[in-house]
Short mmCIF file of C-alpha atoms and ligand atoms in Angstrom, two decimals:
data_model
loop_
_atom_site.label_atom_id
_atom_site.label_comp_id
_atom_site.label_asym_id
_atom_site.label_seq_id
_atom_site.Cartn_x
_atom_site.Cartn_y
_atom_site.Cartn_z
CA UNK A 23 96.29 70.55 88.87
CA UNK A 24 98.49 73.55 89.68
CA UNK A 25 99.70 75.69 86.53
CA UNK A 26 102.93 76.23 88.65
CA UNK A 27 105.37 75.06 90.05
CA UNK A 28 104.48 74.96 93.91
CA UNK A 29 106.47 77.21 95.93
CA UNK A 30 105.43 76.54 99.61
CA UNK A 31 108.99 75.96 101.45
CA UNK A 32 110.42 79.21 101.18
CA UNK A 33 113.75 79.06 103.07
CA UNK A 34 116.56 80.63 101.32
CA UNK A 35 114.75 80.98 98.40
CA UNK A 36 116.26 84.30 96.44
CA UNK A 37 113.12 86.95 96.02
CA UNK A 38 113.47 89.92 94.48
CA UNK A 39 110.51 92.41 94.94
CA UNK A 40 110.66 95.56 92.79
CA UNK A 41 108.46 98.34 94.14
CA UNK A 42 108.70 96.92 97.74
CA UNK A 43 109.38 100.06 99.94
CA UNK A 44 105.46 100.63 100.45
CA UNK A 45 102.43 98.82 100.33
CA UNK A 46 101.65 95.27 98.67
CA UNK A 47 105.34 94.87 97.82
CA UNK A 48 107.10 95.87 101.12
CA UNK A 49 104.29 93.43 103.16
CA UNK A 50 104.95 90.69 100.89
CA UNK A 51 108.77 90.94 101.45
CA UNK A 52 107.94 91.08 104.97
CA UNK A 53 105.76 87.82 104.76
CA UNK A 54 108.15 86.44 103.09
CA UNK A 55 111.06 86.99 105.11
CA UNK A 56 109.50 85.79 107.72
CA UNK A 57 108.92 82.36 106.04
CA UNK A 58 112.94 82.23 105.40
CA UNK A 59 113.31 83.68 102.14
CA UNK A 60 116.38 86.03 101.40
CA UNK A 61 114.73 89.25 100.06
CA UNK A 62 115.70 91.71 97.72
CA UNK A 63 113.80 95.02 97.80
CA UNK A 64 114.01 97.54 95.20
CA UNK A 65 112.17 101.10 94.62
CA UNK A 66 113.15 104.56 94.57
CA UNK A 67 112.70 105.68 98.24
CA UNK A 68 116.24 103.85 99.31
CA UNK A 69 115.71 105.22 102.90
CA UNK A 70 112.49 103.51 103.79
CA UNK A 71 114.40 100.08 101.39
CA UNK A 72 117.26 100.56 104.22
CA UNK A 73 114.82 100.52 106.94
CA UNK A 74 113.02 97.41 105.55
CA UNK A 75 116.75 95.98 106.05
CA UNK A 76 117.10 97.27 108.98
CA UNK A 77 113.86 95.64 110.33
CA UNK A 78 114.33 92.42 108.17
CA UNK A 79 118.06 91.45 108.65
CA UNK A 80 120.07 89.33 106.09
CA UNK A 81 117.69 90.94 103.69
CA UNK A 82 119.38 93.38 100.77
CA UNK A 83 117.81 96.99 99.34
CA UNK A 84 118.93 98.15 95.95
CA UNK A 85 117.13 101.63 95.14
CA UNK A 86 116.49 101.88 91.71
CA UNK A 87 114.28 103.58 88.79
CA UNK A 88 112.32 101.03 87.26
CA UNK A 89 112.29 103.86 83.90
CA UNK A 90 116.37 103.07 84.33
CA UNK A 91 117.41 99.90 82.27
CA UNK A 92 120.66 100.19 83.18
CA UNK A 93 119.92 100.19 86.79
CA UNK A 94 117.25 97.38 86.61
CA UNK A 95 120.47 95.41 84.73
CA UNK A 96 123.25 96.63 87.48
CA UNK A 97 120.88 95.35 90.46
CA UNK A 98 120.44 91.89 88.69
CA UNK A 99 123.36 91.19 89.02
CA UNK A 100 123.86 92.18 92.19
CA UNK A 101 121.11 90.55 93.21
CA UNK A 102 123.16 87.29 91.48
CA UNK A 103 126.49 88.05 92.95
CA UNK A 104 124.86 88.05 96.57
CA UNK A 105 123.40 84.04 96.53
CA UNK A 106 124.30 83.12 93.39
CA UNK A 107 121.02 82.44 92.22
CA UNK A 108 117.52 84.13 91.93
CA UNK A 109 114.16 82.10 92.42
CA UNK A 110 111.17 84.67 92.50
CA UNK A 111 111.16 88.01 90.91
CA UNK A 112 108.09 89.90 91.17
CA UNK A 113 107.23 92.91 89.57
CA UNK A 114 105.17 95.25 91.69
CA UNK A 115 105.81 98.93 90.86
CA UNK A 116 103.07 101.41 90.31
CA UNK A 117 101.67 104.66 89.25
CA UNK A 118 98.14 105.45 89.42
CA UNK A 119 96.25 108.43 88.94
CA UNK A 120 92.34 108.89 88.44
CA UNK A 121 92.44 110.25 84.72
CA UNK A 122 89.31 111.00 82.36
CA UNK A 123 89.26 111.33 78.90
CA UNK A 124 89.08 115.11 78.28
CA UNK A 125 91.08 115.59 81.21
CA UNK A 126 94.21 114.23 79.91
CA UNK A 127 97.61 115.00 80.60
CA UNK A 128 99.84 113.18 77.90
CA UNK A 129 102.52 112.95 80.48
CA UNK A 130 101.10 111.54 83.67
CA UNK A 131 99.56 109.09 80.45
CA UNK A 132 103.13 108.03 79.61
CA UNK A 133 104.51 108.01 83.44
CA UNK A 134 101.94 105.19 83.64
CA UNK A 135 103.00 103.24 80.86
CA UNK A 136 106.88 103.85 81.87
CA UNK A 137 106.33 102.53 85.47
CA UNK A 138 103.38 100.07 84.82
CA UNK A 139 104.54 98.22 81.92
CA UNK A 140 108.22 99.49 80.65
CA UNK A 141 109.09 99.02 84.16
CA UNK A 142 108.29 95.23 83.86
CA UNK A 143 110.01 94.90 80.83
CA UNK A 144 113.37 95.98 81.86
CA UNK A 145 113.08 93.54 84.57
CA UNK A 146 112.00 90.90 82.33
CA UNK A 147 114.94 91.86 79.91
CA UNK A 148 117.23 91.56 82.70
CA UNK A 149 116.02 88.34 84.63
CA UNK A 150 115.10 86.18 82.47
CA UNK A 151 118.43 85.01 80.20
CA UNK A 152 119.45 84.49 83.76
CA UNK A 153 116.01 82.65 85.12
CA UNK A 154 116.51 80.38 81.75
CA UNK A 155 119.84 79.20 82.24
CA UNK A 156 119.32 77.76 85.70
CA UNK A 157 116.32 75.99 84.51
CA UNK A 158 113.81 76.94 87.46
CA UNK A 159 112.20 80.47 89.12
CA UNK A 160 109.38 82.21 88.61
CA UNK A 161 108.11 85.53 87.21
CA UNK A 162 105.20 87.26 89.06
CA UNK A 163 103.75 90.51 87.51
CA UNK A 164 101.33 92.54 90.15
CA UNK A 165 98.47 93.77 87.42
CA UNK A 166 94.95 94.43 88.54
CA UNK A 167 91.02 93.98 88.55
CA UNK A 168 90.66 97.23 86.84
CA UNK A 169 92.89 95.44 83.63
CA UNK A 170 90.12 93.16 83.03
CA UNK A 171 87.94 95.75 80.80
CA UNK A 172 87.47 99.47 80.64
CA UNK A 173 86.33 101.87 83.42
CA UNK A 174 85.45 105.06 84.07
CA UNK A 175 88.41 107.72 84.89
CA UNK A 176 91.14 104.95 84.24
CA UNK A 177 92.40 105.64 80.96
CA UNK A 178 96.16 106.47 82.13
CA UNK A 179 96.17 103.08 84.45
CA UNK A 180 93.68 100.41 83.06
CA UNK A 181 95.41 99.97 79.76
CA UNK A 182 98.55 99.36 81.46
CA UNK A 183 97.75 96.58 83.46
CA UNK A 184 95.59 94.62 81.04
CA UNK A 185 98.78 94.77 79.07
CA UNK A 186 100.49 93.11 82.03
CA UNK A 187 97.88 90.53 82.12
CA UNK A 188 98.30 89.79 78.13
CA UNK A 189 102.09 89.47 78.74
CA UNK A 190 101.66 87.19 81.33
CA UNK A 191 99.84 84.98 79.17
CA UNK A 192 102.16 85.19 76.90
CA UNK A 193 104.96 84.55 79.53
CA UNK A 194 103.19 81.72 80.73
CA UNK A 195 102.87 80.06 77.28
CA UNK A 196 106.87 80.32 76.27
CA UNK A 197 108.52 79.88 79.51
CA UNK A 198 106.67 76.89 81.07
CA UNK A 199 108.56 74.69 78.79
CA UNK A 200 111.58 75.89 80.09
CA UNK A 201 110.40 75.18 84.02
CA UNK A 202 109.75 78.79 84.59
CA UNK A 203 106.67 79.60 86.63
CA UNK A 204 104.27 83.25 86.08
CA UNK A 205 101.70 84.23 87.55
CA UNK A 206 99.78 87.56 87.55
CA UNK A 207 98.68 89.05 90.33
CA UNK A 208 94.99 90.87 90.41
CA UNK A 209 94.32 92.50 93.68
CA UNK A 210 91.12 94.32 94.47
CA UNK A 211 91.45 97.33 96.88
CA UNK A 212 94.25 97.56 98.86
CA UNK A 213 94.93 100.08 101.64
CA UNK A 214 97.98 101.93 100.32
CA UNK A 215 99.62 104.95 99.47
CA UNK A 216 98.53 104.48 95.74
CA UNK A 217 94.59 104.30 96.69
CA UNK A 218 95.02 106.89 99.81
CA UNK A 219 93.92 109.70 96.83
CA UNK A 220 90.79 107.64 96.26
CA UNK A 221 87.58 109.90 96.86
CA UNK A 222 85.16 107.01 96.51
CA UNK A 223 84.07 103.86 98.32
CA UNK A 224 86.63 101.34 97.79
CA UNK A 225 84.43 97.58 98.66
CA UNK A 226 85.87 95.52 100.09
CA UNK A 227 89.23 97.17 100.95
CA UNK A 228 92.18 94.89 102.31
CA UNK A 229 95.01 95.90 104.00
CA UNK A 230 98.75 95.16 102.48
CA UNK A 231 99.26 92.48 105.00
CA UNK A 232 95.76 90.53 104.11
CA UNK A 233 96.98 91.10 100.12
CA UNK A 234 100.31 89.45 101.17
CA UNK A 235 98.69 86.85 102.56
CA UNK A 236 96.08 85.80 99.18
CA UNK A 237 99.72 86.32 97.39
CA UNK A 238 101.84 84.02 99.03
CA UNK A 239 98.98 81.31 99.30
CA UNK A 240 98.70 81.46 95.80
CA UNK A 241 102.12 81.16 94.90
CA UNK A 242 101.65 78.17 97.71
CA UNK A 243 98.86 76.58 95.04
CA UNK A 244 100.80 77.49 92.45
CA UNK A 245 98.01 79.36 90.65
CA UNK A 246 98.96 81.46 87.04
CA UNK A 247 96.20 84.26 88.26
CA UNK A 248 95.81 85.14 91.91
CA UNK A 249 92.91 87.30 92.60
CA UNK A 250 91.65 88.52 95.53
CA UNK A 251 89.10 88.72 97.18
CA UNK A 252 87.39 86.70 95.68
CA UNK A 253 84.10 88.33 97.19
CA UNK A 254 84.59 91.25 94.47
CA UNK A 255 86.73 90.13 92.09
CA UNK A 256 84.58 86.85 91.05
CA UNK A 257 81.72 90.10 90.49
CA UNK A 258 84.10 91.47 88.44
CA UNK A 259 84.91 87.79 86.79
CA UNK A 260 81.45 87.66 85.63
CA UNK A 261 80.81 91.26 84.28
CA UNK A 262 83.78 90.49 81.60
CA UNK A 263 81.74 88.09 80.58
CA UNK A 264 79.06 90.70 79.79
CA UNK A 265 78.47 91.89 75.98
CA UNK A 266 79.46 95.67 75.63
CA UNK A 267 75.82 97.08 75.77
CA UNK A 268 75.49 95.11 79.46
CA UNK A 269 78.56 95.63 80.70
CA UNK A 270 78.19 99.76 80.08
CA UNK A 271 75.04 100.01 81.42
CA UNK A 272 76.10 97.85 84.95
CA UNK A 273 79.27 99.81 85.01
CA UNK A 274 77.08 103.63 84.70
CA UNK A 275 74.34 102.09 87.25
CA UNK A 276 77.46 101.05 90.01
CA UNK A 277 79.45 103.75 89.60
CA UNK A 278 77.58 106.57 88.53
CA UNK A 279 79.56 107.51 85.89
N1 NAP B 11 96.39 99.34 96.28
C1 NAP B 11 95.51 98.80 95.47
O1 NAP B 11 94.28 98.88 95.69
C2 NAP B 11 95.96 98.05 94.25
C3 NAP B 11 95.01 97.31 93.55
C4 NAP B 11 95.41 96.61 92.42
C5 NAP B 11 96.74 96.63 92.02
N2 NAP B 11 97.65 97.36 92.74
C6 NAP B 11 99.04 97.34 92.27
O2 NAP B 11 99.87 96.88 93.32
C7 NAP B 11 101.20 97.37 93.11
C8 NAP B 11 101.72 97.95 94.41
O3 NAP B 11 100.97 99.10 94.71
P1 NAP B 11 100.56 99.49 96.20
O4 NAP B 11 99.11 99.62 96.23
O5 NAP B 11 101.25 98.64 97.17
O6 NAP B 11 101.10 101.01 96.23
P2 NAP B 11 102.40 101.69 96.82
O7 NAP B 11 102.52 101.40 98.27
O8 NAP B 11 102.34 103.10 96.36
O9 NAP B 11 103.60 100.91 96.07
C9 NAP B 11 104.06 101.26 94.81
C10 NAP B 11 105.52 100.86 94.74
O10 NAP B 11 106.01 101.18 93.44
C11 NAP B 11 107.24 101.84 93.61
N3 NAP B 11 107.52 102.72 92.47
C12 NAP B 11 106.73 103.67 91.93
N4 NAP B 11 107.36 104.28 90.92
C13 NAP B 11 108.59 103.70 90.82
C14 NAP B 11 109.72 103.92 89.98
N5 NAP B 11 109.70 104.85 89.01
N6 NAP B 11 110.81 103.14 90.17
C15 NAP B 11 110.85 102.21 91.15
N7 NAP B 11 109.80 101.95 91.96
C16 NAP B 11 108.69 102.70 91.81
C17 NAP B 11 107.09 102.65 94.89
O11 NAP B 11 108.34 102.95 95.46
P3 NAP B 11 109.13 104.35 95.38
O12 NAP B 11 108.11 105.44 95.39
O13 NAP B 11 110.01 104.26 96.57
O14 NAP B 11 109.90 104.27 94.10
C18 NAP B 11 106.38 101.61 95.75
O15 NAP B 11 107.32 100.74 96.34
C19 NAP B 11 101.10 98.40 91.97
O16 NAP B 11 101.50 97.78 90.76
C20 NAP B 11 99.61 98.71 91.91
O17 NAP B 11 99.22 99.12 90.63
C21 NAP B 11 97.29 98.06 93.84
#
């Protein structure tokens, strides 16, 4: 039984993809728009959201800061002014540097939180009197694996994305009654500008087309989480399960930490 909502017919369907001028978000959009969706893109970079125009016509860019409530307000309503109506917005910004405790810089720790989570809010603050008053549209928030529990050298980002998961819970649990679909999107490793910094093995590494790909099927199933792949995230599934004094010692032995 699907916990959404099924969205599988995506012509002229309204999306709205905020951090979609790199990576996950900009091949989604493209996925998308090839399946006959109208998109809106949003980030900062507004010449590589004008190129994703350019390459995608009939879609729209709005460059934005997510930190900028103002401007996350402004482009709602542009987005509402251009079809009238909005039917997906997903939330896909990100910031992501290695950080250890001991090493920490208190404001890299808070650019995290501002573009992780704070981000999402101001989205959520501006879509979703309007999402409620038409009745239908859905709400997806792009967390990740490393949310599930604590990990080495991820004390800026981990915390920020298992708060994304919690608030999609949350989400989930006040808005279904009003026919408004969430979902929270997990992905594993993903080949993109965020991970290029990485200096360790990423398993299992996708590529932002292949992430696109477990997203929209997902949406297609309408699942609330959509992980992928499931190869390493069902690993990482089963090590939450783990009591603390297990779960350390596998996480020391894999990763050396
Ligand atoms: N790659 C992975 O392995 C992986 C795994 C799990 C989860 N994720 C999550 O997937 C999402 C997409 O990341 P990605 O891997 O596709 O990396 P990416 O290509 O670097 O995309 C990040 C996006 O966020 C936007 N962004 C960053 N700061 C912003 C700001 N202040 N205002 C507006 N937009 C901002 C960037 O655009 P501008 O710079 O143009 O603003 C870009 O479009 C992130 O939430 C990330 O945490 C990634």
């Amino acid at each position: 039984m699907p916990l959404n909502p099924v969205i599988d017919d995506w012509r002229d369907r309204v999306v709205w993809i905020v951090g979609a001028s790199s990576g996950i978000g900009r091949a989604t959009a493209s996925r998308l728009h090839g399946l006959g969706a109208a998109i809106v893109v949003s980030a900062r970079n507004a010449a590589a959201l004008n190129e994703f125009v350019t390459a995608h016509p009939g879609s729209l860019a709005i460059a934005l800061d997510v930190g900028d409530r103002e401007a996350m307000a402004a482009a709602l309503r542009q987005v509402l002014d251009w079809r009238g109506r909005l039917d997906l917005a997903m939330y896909c910004a990100g910031h992501y540097r290695a950080m250890r405790a001991g090493d920490s810089d208190l404001d890299d720790l808070l650019l995290h939180l501002q573009v992780n989570y704070v981000g999402a809010l101001h989205l959520l603050d501006a879509a979703l009197p309007a999402l409620i008053a038409q009745g239908h549209g859905h709400i997806s928030l792009v967390a990740s694996v490393a949310g599930y529990r604590g990990l080495p050298h991820a004390m800026a980002y981990g915390p920020t994305k298992a708060a994304l998961q919690h608030l999609a819970e949350t989400l989930y649990l006040d808005l279904r009654p009003n026919g408004i679909g969430v979902s929270v999107i997990n992905p594993g490793f993903v080949a993109t500008p965020l991970t290029a910094g990485n200096r360790f093995d990423m398993p299992a590494l996708l590529t932002p087309e292949q992430a696109a790909g477990y997203i929209v099927r997902g949406w297609a199933r309408g699942r609330f989480e959509i992980h992928f792949p499931k190869r390493f995230t069902l690993w990482l599934k089963l090590m939450r399960l783990l009591p603390h004094g297990w779960y350390f010692a596998a996480v020391r032995r894999t990763t050396g930490a």
